[in-house]
Coordinates of C-alpha atoms in Angstrom, one line a residue:
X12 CA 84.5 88.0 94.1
X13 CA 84.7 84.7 95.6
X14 CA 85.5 85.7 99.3
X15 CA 88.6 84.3 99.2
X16 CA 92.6 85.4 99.3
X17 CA 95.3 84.9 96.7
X18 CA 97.7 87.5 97.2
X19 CA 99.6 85.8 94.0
X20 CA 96.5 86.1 91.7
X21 CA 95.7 90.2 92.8
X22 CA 92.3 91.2 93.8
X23 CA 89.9 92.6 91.2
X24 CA 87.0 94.2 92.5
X25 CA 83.6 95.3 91.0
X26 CA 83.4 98.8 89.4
X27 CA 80.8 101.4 89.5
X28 CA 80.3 104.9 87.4
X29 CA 76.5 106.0 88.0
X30 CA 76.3 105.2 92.3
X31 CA 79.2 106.5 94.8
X32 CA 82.2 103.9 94.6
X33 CA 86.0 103.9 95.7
X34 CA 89.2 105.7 94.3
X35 CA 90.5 103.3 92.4
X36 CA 94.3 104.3 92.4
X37 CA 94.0 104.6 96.2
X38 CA 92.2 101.5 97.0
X39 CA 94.9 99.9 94.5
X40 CA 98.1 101.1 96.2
X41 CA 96.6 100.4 99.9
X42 CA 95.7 97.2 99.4
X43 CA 98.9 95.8 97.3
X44 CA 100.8 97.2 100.5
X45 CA 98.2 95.3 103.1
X46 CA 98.7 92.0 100.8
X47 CA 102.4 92.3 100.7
X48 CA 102.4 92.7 104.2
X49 CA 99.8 89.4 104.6
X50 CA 102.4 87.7 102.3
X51 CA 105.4 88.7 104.0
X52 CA 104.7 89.2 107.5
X53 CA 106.6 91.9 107.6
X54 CA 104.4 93.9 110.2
X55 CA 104.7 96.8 107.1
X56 CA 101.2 97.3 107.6
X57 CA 98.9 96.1 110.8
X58 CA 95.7 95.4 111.1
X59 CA 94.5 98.6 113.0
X60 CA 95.6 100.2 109.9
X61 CA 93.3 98.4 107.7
X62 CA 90.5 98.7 110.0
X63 CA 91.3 102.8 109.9
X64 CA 92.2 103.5 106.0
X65 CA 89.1 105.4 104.2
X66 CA 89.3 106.2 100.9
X67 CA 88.2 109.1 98.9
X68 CA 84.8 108.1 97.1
X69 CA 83.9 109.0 93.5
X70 CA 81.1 110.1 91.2
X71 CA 80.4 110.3 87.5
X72 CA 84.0 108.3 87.0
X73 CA 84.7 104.7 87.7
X74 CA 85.1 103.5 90.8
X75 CA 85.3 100.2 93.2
X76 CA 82.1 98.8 94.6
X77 CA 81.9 99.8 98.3
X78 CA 80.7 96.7 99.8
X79 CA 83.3 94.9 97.9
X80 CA 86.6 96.6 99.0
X81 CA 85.1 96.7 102.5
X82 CA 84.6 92.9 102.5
X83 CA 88.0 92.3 101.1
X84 CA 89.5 94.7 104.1
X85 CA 88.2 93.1 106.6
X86 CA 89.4 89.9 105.9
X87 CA 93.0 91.4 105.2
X88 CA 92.5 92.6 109.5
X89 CA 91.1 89.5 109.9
X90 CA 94.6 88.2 108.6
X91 CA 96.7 90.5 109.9
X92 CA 95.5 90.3 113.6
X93 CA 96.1 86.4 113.5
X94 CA 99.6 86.8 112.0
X95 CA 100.0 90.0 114.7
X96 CA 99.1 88.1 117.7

């Protein structure tokens, strides 16, 4: 992952299966509702809830890389809180 934010292109993150990662359903659904609201501005979701959401974490089945989703959250808040204010 690049760093970077194209709500049109999705965000693909790195998978794991043999250390801890992320649920990948939940991490899916949360952050196409965080990016919609990005896109829209529609105040849908703010940035106090990105900066709160945790996400079940899995073993022994895929998973998102950690580091990555958490990167990409934080510059969705970082987003949302310039759009907020």
């Amino acid at each position: 992952m690049d760093g970077t934010y194209d709500a049109q292109a999705g965000t693909r993150f790195p998978t794991t299966k043999w250390r801890e990662g992320y649920d990948v359903a939940s991490v899916d659904e949360f952050v196409a509702r965080a990016e919609r609201a990005v896109s829209f501005r529609d105040g849908s979701v703010r940035s106090e809830d990105v900066e709160q959401v945790r996400f079940a974490p899995v073993r022994w089945r895929t998973g998102y890389d950690m580091d990555a989703v958490d990167t990409h959250l934080e510059q969705l808040a970082s987003q949302l809180k310039g759009i907020e204010s």
